[in-house]
Tab-separated table of C-alpha atoms and ligand atoms in Angstrom:
chain	number	residue	atom	x	y	z
A	1	MET	CA	-13.080	-6.512	-21.899
A	2	LYS	CA	-13.871	-3.290	-20.030
A	3	LYS	CA	-12.866	-2.398	-16.473
A	4	ASN	CA	-14.015	0.591	-14.451
A	5	PHE	CA	-12.005	2.487	-11.888
A	6	THR	CA	-12.543	5.499	-9.668
A	7	CYS	CA	-9.457	7.688	-9.797
A	8	ILE	CA	-8.334	8.469	-6.230
A	9	ASN	CA	-5.804	11.168	-7.060
A	10	CYS	CA	-8.107	14.096	-6.331
A	11	PRO	CA	-11.600	14.783	-4.918
A	12	LEU	CA	-13.203	14.797	-8.384
A	13	GLY	CA	-13.052	10.987	-8.391
A	14	CYS	CA	-13.348	10.569	-12.162
A	15	GLN	CA	-14.890	7.296	-13.337
A	16	VAL	CA	-12.293	5.891	-15.708
A	17	GLU	CA	-13.088	3.117	-18.158
A	18	VAL	CA	-10.328	0.924	-19.557
A	19	THR	CA	-10.677	-1.382	-22.531
A	20	LEU	CA	-8.355	-4.406	-22.514
A	21	ASP	CA	-7.635	-7.057	-25.095
A	22	GLU	CA	-7.491	-10.785	-24.308
A	23	ASN	CA	-3.860	-10.415	-23.111
A	24	ARG	CA	-4.805	-7.619	-20.701
A	25	GLU	CA	-3.086	-5.064	-22.904
A	26	ILE	CA	-4.676	-1.623	-22.737
A	27	LEU	CA	-6.539	-0.614	-25.879
A	28	ASP	CA	-8.293	2.514	-24.640
A	29	ILE	CA	-8.693	4.692	-21.555
A	30	SER	CA	-11.578	7.156	-21.193
A	31	GLY	CA	-13.387	9.201	-18.550
A	32	ASN	CA	-10.292	10.685	-16.914
A	33	SER	CA	-10.069	14.476	-16.814
A	34	CYS	CA	-6.266	14.572	-16.679
A	35	LYS	CA	-3.118	12.505	-17.197
A	36	LEU	CA	-3.000	11.478	-13.525
A	37	GLY	CA	-6.117	9.394	-14.054
A	38	GLU	CA	-4.503	7.594	-16.971
A	39	LYS	CA	-1.354	6.924	-14.949
A	40	TYR	CA	-3.457	5.671	-12.031
A	41	VAL	CA	-5.367	3.072	-14.076
A	42	ARG	CA	-2.234	1.936	-15.931
A	43	ASN	CA	-0.649	1.208	-12.541
A	44	GLU	CA	-3.816	-0.475	-11.275
A	45	ILE	CA	-3.724	-2.861	-14.212
A	46	LYS	CA	0.013	-3.499	-14.512
A	47	ASN	CA	1.352	-3.080	-10.973
A	48	PRO	CA	-1.285	-2.334	-8.322
A	49	ARG	CA	0.233	-1.114	-5.078
A	50	ARG	CA	-1.114	-0.007	-1.706
A	51	MET	CA	0.180	1.691	1.398
A	52	LEU	CA	-0.292	-0.712	4.295
A	53	THR	CA	-1.084	0.511	7.823
A	54	SER	CA	-1.412	-1.620	10.914
A	55	THR	CA	-0.119	-1.945	14.482
A	56	VAL	CA	2.566	-4.106	16.064
A	57	LYS	CA	2.901	-5.361	19.608
A	58	LEU	CA	4.912	-3.112	21.914
A	59	LEU	CA	6.839	-4.405	24.921
A	60	GLY	CA	8.001	-2.470	27.991
A	61	SER	CA	5.433	0.310	27.733
A	62	LYS	CA	2.072	1.295	29.152
A	63	TYR	CA	0.909	1.119	25.517
A	64	TYR	CA	0.040	-2.284	24.127
A	65	SER	CA	0.908	-1.477	20.501
A	66	VAL	CA	2.386	1.083	18.134
A	67	PRO	CA	0.899	2.104	14.763
A	68	VAL	CA	3.022	1.346	11.710
A	69	LYS	CA	2.949	1.757	7.941
A	70	THR	CA	4.965	0.662	4.985
A	71	LYS	CA	7.377	3.411	3.973
A	72	GLU	CA	6.134	3.155	0.381
A	73	ALA	CA	3.246	1.462	-1.355
A	74	ILE	CA	3.751	-2.300	-1.621
A	75	PRO	CA	2.546	-4.639	-4.375
A	76	LYS	CA	-1.097	-5.473	-3.698
A	77	ASP	CA	-0.433	-9.208	-3.936
A	78	LYS	CA	2.056	-8.942	-1.035
A	79	ILE	CA	-0.436	-7.525	1.463
A	80	PHE	CA	-1.304	-10.884	2.991
A	81	ALA	CA	2.371	-11.857	3.411
A	82	CYS	CA	3.115	-8.467	4.976
A	83	MET	CA	0.223	-8.770	7.436
A	84	LYS	CA	1.445	-12.225	8.431
A	85	GLU	CA	4.898	-10.809	9.269
A	86	ILE	CA	3.428	-7.741	10.985
A	87	ASN	CA	1.371	-9.973	13.268
A	88	GLU	CA	4.579	-11.683	14.439
A	89	VAL	CA	6.557	-8.495	15.167
A	90	GLU	CA	7.215	-7.379	18.747
A	91	ILE	CA	9.292	-4.295	19.480
A	92	LYS	CA	10.521	-2.662	22.670
A	93	ALA	CA	9.714	0.856	23.784
A	94	PRO	CA	10.781	3.607	23.371
A	95	VAL	CA	9.825	4.011	19.716
A	96	ASN	CA	9.855	7.210	17.680
A	97	VAL	CA	8.011	8.214	14.512
A	98	GLY	CA	9.974	6.978	11.518
A	99	ASP	CA	11.853	4.232	13.373
A	100	ILE	CA	12.247	1.134	11.232
A	101	VAL	CA	10.184	-1.609	12.831
A	102	LYS	CA	11.009	-4.285	10.236
A	103	ARG	CA	13.303	-4.063	7.238
A	104	ASP	CA	12.346	-5.445	3.838
A	105	ILE	CA	8.903	-6.584	4.916
A	106	ALA	CA	7.851	-9.763	3.065
A	107	SER	CA	10.858	-9.365	0.711
A	108	THR	CA	9.297	-6.286	-0.884
A	109	GLY	CA	12.437	-4.178	-0.420
A	110	ILE	CA	10.290	-1.774	1.609
A	111	ASP	CA	10.628	-1.107	5.329
A	112	LEU	CA	7.880	-0.980	7.925
A	113	VAL	CA	8.109	2.194	10.043
A	114	ALA	CA	6.474	3.507	13.217
A	115	THR	CA	3.953	6.315	12.851
A	116	ALA	CA	3.739	7.343	16.518
A	117	ASN	CA	6.027	7.961	19.477
A	118	ARG	CA	5.772	5.485	22.323
A	119	THR	CA	7.623	5.834	25.612
A	120	ASN	CA	8.114	3.246	28.306
B	201	LIG	S1	-8.397	11.919	-13.540
B	201	LIG	FE1	-7.440	13.820	-12.830
B	201	LIG	S2	-9.183	15.147	-12.381
B	201	LIG	FE2	-10.000	13.068	-12.478
B	201	LIG	S3	-9.936	12.300	-10.341
B	201	LIG	FE3	-8.015	11.694	-11.345
B	201	LIG	S4	-6.592	13.324	-10.814
B	201	LIG	FE4	-8.630	14.124	-10.457
């Protein structure tokens, strides 16, 4: 089986082709111009992760919400669970960039942090 990826590590956007066996083990990787492309597709196949950005409800402020992101990339299959928790979060102003909004979001071991300052 062959899978195609666009490497997102630099603006070149190499088209990388991966050949897998029936157990999804990698047999061959081609089309990447450097090792970063190989590392990228190995991660995409074995442990795909994404940074998650969103907003949470803010109380006690003229602003309705505050933008947030996961401090690190989370497993792709946890995105739905994270969004469900994010939608239930309410925090009180003031909030500063980097403040932890929710610890260990969706049991990923990764915190959700604010990405903007919000006063009352
Ligand atoms: S494989 Fe290397 S050169 Fe190609 S897009 Fe990825 S980082 Fe850039």
